[in-house]
mmCIF file of C-alpha atoms and ligand atoms in Angstrom:
data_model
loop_
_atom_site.group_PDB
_atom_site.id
_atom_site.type_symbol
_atom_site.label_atom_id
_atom_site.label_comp_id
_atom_site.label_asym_id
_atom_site.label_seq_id
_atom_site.Cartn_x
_atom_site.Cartn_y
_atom_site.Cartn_z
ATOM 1 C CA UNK A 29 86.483 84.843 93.786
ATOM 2 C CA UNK A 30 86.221 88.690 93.913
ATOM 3 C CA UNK A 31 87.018 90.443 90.564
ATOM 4 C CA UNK A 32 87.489 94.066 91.189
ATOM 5 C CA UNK A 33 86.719 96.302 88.360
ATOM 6 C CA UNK A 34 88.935 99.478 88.221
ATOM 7 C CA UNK A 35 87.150 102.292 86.803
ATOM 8 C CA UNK A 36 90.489 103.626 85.244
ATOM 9 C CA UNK A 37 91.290 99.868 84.037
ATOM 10 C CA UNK A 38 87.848 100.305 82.321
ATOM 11 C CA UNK A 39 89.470 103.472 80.400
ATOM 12 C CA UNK A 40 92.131 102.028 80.121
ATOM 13 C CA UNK A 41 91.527 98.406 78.206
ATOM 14 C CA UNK A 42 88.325 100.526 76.046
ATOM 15 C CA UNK A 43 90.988 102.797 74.586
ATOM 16 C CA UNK A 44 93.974 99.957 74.073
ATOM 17 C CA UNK A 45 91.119 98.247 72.381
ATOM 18 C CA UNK A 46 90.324 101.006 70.661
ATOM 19 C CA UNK A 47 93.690 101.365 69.624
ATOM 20 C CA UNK A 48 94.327 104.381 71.339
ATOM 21 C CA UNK A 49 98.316 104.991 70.489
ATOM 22 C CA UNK A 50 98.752 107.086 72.920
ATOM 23 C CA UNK A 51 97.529 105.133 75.558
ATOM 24 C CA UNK A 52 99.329 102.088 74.953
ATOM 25 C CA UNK A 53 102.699 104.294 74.543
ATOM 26 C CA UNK A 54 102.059 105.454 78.407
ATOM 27 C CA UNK A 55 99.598 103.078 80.032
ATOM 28 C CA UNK A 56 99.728 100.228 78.401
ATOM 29 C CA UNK A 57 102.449 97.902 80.134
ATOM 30 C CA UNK A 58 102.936 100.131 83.537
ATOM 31 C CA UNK A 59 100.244 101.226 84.968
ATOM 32 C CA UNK A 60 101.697 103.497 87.968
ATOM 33 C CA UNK A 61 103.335 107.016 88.067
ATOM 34 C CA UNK A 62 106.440 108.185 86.263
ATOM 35 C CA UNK A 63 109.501 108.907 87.649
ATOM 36 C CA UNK A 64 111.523 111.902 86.041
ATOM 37 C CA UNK A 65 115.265 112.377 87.719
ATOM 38 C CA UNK A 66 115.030 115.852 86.724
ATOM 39 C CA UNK A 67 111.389 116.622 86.772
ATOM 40 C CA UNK A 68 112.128 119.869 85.198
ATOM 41 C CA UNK A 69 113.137 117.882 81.779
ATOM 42 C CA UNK A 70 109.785 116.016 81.257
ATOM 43 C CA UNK A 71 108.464 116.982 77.881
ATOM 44 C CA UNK A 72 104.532 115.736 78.294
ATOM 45 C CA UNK A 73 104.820 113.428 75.390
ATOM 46 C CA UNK A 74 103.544 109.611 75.629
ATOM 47 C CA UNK A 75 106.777 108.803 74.724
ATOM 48 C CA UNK A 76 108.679 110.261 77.560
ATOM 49 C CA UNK A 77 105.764 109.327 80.096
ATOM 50 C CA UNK A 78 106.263 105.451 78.823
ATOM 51 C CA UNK A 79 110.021 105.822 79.222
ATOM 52 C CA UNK A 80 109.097 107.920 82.999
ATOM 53 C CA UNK A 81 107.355 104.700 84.323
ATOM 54 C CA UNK A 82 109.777 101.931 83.236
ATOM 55 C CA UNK A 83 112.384 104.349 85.292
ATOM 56 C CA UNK A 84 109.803 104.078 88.440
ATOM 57 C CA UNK A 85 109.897 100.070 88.003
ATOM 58 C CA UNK A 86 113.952 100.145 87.795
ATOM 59 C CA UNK A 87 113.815 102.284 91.049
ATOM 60 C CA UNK A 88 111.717 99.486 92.832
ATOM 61 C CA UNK A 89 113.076 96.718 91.675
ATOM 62 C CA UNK A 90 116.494 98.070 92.429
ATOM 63 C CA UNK A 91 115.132 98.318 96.063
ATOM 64 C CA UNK A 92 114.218 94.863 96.303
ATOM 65 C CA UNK A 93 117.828 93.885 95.138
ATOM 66 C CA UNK A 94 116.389 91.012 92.197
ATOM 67 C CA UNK A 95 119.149 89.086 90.699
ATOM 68 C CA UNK A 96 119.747 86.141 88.141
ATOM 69 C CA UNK A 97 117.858 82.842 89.173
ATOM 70 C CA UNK A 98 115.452 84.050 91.895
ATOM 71 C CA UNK A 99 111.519 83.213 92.363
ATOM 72 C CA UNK A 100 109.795 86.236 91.899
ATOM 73 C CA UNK A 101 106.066 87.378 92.689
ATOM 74 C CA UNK A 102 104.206 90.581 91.436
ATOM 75 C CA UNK A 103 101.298 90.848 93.272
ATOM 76 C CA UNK A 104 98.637 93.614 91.558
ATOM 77 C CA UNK A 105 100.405 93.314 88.493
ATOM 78 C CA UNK A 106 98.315 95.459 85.997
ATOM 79 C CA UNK A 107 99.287 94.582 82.632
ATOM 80 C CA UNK A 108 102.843 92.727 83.393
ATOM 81 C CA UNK A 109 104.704 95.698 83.111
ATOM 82 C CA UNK A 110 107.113 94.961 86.612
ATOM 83 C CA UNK A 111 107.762 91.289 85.210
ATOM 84 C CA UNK A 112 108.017 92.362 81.237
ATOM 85 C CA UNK A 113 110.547 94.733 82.560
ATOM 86 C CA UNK A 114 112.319 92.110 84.397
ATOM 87 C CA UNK A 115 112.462 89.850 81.933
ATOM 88 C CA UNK A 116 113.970 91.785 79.748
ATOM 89 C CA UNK A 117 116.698 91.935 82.413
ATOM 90 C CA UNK A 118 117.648 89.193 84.450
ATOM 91 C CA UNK A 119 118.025 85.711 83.072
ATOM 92 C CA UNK A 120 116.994 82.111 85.011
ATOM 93 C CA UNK A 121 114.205 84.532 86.741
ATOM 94 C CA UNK A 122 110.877 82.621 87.475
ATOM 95 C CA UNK A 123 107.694 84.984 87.738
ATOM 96 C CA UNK A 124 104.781 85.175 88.808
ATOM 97 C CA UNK A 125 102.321 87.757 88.147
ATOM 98 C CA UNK A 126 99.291 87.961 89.867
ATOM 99 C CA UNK A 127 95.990 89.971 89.719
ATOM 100 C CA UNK A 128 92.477 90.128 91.181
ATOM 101 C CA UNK A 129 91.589 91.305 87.125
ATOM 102 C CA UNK A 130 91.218 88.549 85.049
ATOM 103 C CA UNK A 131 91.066 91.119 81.817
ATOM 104 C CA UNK A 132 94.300 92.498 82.805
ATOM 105 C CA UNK A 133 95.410 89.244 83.048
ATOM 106 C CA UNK A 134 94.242 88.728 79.878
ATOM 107 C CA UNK A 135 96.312 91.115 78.417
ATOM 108 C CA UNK A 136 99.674 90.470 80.251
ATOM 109 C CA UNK A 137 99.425 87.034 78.720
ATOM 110 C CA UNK A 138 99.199 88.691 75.342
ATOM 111 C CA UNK A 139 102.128 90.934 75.670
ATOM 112 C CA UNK A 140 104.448 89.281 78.062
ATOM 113 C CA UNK A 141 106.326 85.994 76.721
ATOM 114 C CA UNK A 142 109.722 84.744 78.310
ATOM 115 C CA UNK A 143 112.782 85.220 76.983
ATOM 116 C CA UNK A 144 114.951 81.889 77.059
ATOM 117 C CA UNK A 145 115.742 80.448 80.587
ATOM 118 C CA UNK A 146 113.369 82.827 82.091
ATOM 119 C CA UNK A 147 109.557 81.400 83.221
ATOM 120 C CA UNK A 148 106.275 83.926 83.526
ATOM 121 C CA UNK A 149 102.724 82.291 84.639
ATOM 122 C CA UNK A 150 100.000 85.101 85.366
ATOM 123 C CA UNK A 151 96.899 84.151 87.934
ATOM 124 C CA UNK A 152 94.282 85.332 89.201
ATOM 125 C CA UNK A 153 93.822 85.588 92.963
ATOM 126 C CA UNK A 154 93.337 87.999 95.652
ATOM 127 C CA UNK A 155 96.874 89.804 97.396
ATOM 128 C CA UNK A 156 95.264 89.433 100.820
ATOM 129 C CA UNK A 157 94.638 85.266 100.453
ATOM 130 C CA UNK A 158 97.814 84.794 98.087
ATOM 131 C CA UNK A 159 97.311 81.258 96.530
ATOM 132 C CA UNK A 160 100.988 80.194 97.143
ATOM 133 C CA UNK A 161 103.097 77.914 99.298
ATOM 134 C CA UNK A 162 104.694 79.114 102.435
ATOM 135 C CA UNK A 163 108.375 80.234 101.761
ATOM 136 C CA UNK A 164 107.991 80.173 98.111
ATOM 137 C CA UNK A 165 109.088 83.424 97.004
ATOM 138 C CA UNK A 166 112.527 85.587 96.656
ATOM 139 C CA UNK A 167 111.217 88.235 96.046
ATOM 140 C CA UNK A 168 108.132 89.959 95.954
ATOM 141 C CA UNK A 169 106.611 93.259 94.315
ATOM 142 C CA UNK A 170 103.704 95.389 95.151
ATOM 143 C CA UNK A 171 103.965 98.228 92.748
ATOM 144 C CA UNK A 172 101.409 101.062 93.482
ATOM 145 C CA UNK A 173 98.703 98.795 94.183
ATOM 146 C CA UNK A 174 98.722 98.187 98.083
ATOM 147 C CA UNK A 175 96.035 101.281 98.699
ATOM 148 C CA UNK A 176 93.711 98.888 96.626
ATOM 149 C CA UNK A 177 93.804 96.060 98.971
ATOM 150 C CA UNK A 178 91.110 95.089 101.156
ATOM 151 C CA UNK A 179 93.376 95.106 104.274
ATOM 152 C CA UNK A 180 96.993 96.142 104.163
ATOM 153 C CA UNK A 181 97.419 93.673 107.622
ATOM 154 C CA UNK A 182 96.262 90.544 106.090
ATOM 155 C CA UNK A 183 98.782 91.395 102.685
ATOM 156 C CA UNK A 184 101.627 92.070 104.758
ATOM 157 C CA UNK A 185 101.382 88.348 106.605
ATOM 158 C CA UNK A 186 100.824 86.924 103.081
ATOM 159 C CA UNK A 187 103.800 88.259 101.854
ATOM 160 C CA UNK A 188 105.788 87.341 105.111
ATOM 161 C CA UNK A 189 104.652 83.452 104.899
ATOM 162 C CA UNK A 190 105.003 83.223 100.923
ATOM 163 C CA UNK A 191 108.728 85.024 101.206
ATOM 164 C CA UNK A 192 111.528 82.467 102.193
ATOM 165 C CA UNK A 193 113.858 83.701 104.566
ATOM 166 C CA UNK A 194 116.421 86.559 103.850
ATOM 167 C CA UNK A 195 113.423 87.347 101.256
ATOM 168 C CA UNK A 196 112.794 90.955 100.220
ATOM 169 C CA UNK A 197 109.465 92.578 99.828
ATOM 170 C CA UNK A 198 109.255 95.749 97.815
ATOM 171 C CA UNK A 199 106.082 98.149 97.296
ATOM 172 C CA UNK A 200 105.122 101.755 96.264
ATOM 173 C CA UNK A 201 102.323 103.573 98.402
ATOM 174 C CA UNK A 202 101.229 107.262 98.597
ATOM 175 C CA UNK A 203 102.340 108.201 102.470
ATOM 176 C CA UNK A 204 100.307 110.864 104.509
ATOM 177 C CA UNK A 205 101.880 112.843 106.682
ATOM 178 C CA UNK A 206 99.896 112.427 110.106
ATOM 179 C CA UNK A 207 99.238 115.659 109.414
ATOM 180 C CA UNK A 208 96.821 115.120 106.852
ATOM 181 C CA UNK A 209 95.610 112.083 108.334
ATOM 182 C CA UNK A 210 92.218 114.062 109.392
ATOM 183 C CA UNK A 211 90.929 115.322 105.879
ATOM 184 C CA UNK A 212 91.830 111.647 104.779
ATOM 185 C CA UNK A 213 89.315 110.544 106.857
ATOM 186 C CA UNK A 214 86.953 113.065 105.734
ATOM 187 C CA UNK A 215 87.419 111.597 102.173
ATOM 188 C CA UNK A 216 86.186 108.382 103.367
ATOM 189 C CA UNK A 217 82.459 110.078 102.605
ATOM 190 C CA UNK A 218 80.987 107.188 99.766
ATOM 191 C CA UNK A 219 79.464 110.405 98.201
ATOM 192 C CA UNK A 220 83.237 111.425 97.118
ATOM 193 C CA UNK A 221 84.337 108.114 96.958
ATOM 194 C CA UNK A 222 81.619 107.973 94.380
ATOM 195 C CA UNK A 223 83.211 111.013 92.217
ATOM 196 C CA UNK A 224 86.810 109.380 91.313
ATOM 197 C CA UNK A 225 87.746 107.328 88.654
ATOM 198 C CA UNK A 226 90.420 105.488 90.752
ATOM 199 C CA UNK A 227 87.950 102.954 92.736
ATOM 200 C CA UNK A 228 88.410 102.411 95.987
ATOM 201 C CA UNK A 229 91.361 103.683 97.279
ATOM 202 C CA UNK A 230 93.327 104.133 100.992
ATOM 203 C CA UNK A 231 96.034 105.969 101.509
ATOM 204 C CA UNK A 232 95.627 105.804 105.151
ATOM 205 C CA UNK A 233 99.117 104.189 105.510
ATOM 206 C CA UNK A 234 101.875 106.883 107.236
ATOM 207 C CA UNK A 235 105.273 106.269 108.049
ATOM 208 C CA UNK A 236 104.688 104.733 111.419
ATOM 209 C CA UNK A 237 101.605 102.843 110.283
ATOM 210 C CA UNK A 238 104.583 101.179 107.840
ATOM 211 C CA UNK A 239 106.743 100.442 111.088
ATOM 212 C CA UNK A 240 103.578 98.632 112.710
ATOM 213 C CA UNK A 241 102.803 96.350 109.635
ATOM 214 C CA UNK A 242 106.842 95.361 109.520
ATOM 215 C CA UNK A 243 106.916 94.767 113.299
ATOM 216 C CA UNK A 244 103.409 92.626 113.630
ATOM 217 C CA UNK A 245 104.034 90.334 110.622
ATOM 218 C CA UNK A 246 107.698 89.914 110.854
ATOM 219 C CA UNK A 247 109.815 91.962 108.622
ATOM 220 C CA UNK A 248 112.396 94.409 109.416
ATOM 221 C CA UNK A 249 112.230 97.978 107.368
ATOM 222 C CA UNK A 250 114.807 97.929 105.077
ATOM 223 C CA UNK A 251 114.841 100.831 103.139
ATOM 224 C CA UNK A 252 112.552 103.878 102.285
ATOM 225 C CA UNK A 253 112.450 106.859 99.807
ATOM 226 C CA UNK A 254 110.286 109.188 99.450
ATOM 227 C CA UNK A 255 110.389 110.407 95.920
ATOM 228 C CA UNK A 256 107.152 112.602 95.103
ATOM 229 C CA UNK A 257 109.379 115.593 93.729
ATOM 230 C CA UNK A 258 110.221 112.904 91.034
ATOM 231 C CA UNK A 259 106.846 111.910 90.178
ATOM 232 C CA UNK A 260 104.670 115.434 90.051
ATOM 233 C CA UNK A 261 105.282 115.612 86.103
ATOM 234 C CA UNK A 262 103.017 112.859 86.059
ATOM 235 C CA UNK A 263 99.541 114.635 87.085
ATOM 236 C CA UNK A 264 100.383 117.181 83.933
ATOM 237 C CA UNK A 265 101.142 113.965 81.234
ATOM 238 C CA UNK A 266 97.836 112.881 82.116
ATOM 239 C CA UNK A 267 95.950 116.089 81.744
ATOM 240 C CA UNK A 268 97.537 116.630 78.708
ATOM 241 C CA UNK A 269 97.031 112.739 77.599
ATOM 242 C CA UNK A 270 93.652 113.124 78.354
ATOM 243 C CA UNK A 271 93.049 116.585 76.522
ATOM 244 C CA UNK A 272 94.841 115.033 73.157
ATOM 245 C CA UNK A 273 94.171 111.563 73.176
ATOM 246 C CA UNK A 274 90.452 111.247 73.837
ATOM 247 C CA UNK A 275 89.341 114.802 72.706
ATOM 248 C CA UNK A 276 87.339 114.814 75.532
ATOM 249 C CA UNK A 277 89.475 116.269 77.887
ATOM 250 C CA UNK A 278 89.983 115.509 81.686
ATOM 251 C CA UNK A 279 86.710 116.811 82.683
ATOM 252 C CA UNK A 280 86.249 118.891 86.481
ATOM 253 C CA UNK A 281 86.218 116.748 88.547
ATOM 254 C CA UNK A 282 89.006 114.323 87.273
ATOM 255 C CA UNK A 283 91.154 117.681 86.866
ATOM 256 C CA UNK A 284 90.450 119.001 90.311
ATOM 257 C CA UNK A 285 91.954 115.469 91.492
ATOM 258 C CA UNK A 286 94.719 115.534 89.429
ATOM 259 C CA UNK A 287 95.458 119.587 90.923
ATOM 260 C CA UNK A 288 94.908 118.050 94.378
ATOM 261 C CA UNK A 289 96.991 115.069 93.719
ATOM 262 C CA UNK A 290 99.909 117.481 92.813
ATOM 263 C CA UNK A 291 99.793 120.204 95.560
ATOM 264 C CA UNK A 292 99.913 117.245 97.892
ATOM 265 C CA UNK A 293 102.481 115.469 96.692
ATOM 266 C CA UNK A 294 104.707 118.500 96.447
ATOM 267 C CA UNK A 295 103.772 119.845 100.039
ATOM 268 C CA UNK A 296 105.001 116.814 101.495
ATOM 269 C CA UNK A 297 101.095 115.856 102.531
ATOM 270 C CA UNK A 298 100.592 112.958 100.478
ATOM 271 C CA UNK A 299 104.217 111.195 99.632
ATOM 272 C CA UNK A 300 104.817 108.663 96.854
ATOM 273 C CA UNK A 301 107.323 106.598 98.439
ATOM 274 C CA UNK A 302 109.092 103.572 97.697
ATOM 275 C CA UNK A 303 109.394 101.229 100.792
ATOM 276 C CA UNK A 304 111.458 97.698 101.010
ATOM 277 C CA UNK A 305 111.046 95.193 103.744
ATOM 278 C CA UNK A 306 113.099 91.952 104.496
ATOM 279 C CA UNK A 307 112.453 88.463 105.660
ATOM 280 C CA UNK A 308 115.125 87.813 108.664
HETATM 281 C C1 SAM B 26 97.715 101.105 89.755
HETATM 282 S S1 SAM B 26 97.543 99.459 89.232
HETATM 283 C C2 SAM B 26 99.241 98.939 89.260
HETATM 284 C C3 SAM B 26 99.479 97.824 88.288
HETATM 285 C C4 SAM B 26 100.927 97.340 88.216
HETATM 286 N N1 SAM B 26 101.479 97.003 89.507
HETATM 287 C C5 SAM B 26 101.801 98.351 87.538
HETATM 288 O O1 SAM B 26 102.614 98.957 88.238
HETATM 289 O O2 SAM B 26 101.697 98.500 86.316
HETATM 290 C C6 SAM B 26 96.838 98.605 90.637
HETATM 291 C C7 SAM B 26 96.674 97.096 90.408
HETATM 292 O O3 SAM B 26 96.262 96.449 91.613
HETATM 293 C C8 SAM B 26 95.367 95.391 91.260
HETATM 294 N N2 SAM B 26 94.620 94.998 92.470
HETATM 295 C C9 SAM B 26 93.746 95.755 93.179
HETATM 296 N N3 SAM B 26 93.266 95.057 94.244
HETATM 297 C C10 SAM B 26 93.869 93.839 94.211
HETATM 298 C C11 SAM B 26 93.821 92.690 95.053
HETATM 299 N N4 SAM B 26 93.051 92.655 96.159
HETATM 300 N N5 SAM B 26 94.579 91.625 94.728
HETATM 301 C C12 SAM B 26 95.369 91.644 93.622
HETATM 302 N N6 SAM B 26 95.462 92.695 92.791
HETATM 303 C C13 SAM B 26 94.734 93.796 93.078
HETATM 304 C C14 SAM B 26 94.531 96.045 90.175
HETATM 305 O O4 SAM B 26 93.761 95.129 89.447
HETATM 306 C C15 SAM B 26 95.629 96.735 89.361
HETATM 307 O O5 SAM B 26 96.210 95.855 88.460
#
């Protein structure tokens, strides 16, 4: 089996390890964006980023409409963060987390333990061949991990055949506009693929492209927001995360992302948006 080696999980599990406080306040049980009601009240600490991206996981997994007693999958689930968050939530839940990262894995174990009546197992395995029964899930989460995925197709019929019926699927992706569709394509170059931190990434996936994937495997669209006005505080927390807790700084190129990543996201070009899809 593949095991896919994140640059930024690299970073990541070297500075947890490291004990890096300030990394494990932020990045070490989500690892997505923040989301900040009033973005104008985010304060830059690692404190207020952790507290940012547990309010992004309530978001989603409000979307996806989890209750007491349900089957739950995580697929791409980092460090646990989604399930750890639901566990602290919902009672009778049974989770599974799963990862193409055994070291993340690794960790979740570590940090995630069920509370009474709930159940968490974490495994390794690949979103795009999910190693489940058909019709074996509630619910299922995705959480900013989709634009990783070999093939965003063969993901969406894995999570139609694993959900049971009346199942939800909820994900977070960044959403061109068609608009920027073209420069998108110029970024496949490997030369700049080579320059990121973030591996190999797609964010291909527009609006309609979302209709197509619902329609050919199955689902219906049930709901989607598009809530990159809530997120841009993000790009700043880790400039400033970067520039305090590593004294190294974020470096040109990373910062010239991060700038990017923001002007995008607030010119409607690039949209972090929260989509849900059900099971009829
Ligand atoms: C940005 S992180 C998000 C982690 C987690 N969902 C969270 O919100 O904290 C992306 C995750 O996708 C996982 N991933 C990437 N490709 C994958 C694949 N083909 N199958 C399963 N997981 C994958 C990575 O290992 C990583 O954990």
């Amino acid at each position: 089996m593949s095991d896919l080696r994140l640059p930024y999980f690299d970073f990541l599990l070297a500075q947890i390890g490291k004990g890096n406080e300030a990394v494990a306040k932020s990045f070490g049980r989500h690892v997505h964006w923040g989301y900040w009601e009033n973005p104008a009240a985010a304060t830059y600490t690692d404190e207020d980023y952790g507290t940012a991206a547990e309010n992004l996981t309530l978001q989603l997994t409000g979307m996806c409409g989890i209750e007491d007693g349900q089957k739950v999958a995580d697929v791409g689930c980092g460090f646990g963060g989604t399930i750890a968050s639901l566990n602290e939530r919902f009672d009778r839940l049974d989770m599974t987390g799963l990862n193409i990262d055994e070291r993340q894995l690794e960790r979740a174990r570590e940090i995630v333990k069920p509370r009474a009546q709930n159940a968490i197992e974490f495994v390794q395995g690949d979103a795009c061949k999910l190693p489940f029964a058909d019709a074996s899930f509630d619910r299922m989460l995705a959480v900013e991990c989709i634009f990783h995925f070999p093939s965003r197709d063969d993901f969406f019929r894995e999570a139609f055949r694993v959900l049971k019926p009346g199942g939800v699927l909820a994900l977070s992706d960044f959403v061109p506009s068609p608009f920027f569709l073209p420069a998108l394509w110029i970024g496949r170059a490997p030369f700049l693929k080579k320059l990121n931190d973030f591996g190999d990434c797609n964010f291909e996936a527009t609006r309609a492209e979302y209709d197509r994937l619902a329609k050919e495997s199955g689902f219906e669209v049930a709901q989607v927001r598009n809530i990159s006005l809530n997120t841009l505080p993000t790009y700043g927390y880790i400039e400033a995360m970067l520039e305090r807790g590593t004294g190294k700084g974020a470096g040109l190129i990373f910062k010239t992302i991060l700038n990017m990543g923001r002007g995008l996201g607030r010119s409607g070009l690039l949209n972090y948006t929260l989509l849900s899809f059900r099971k009829a």
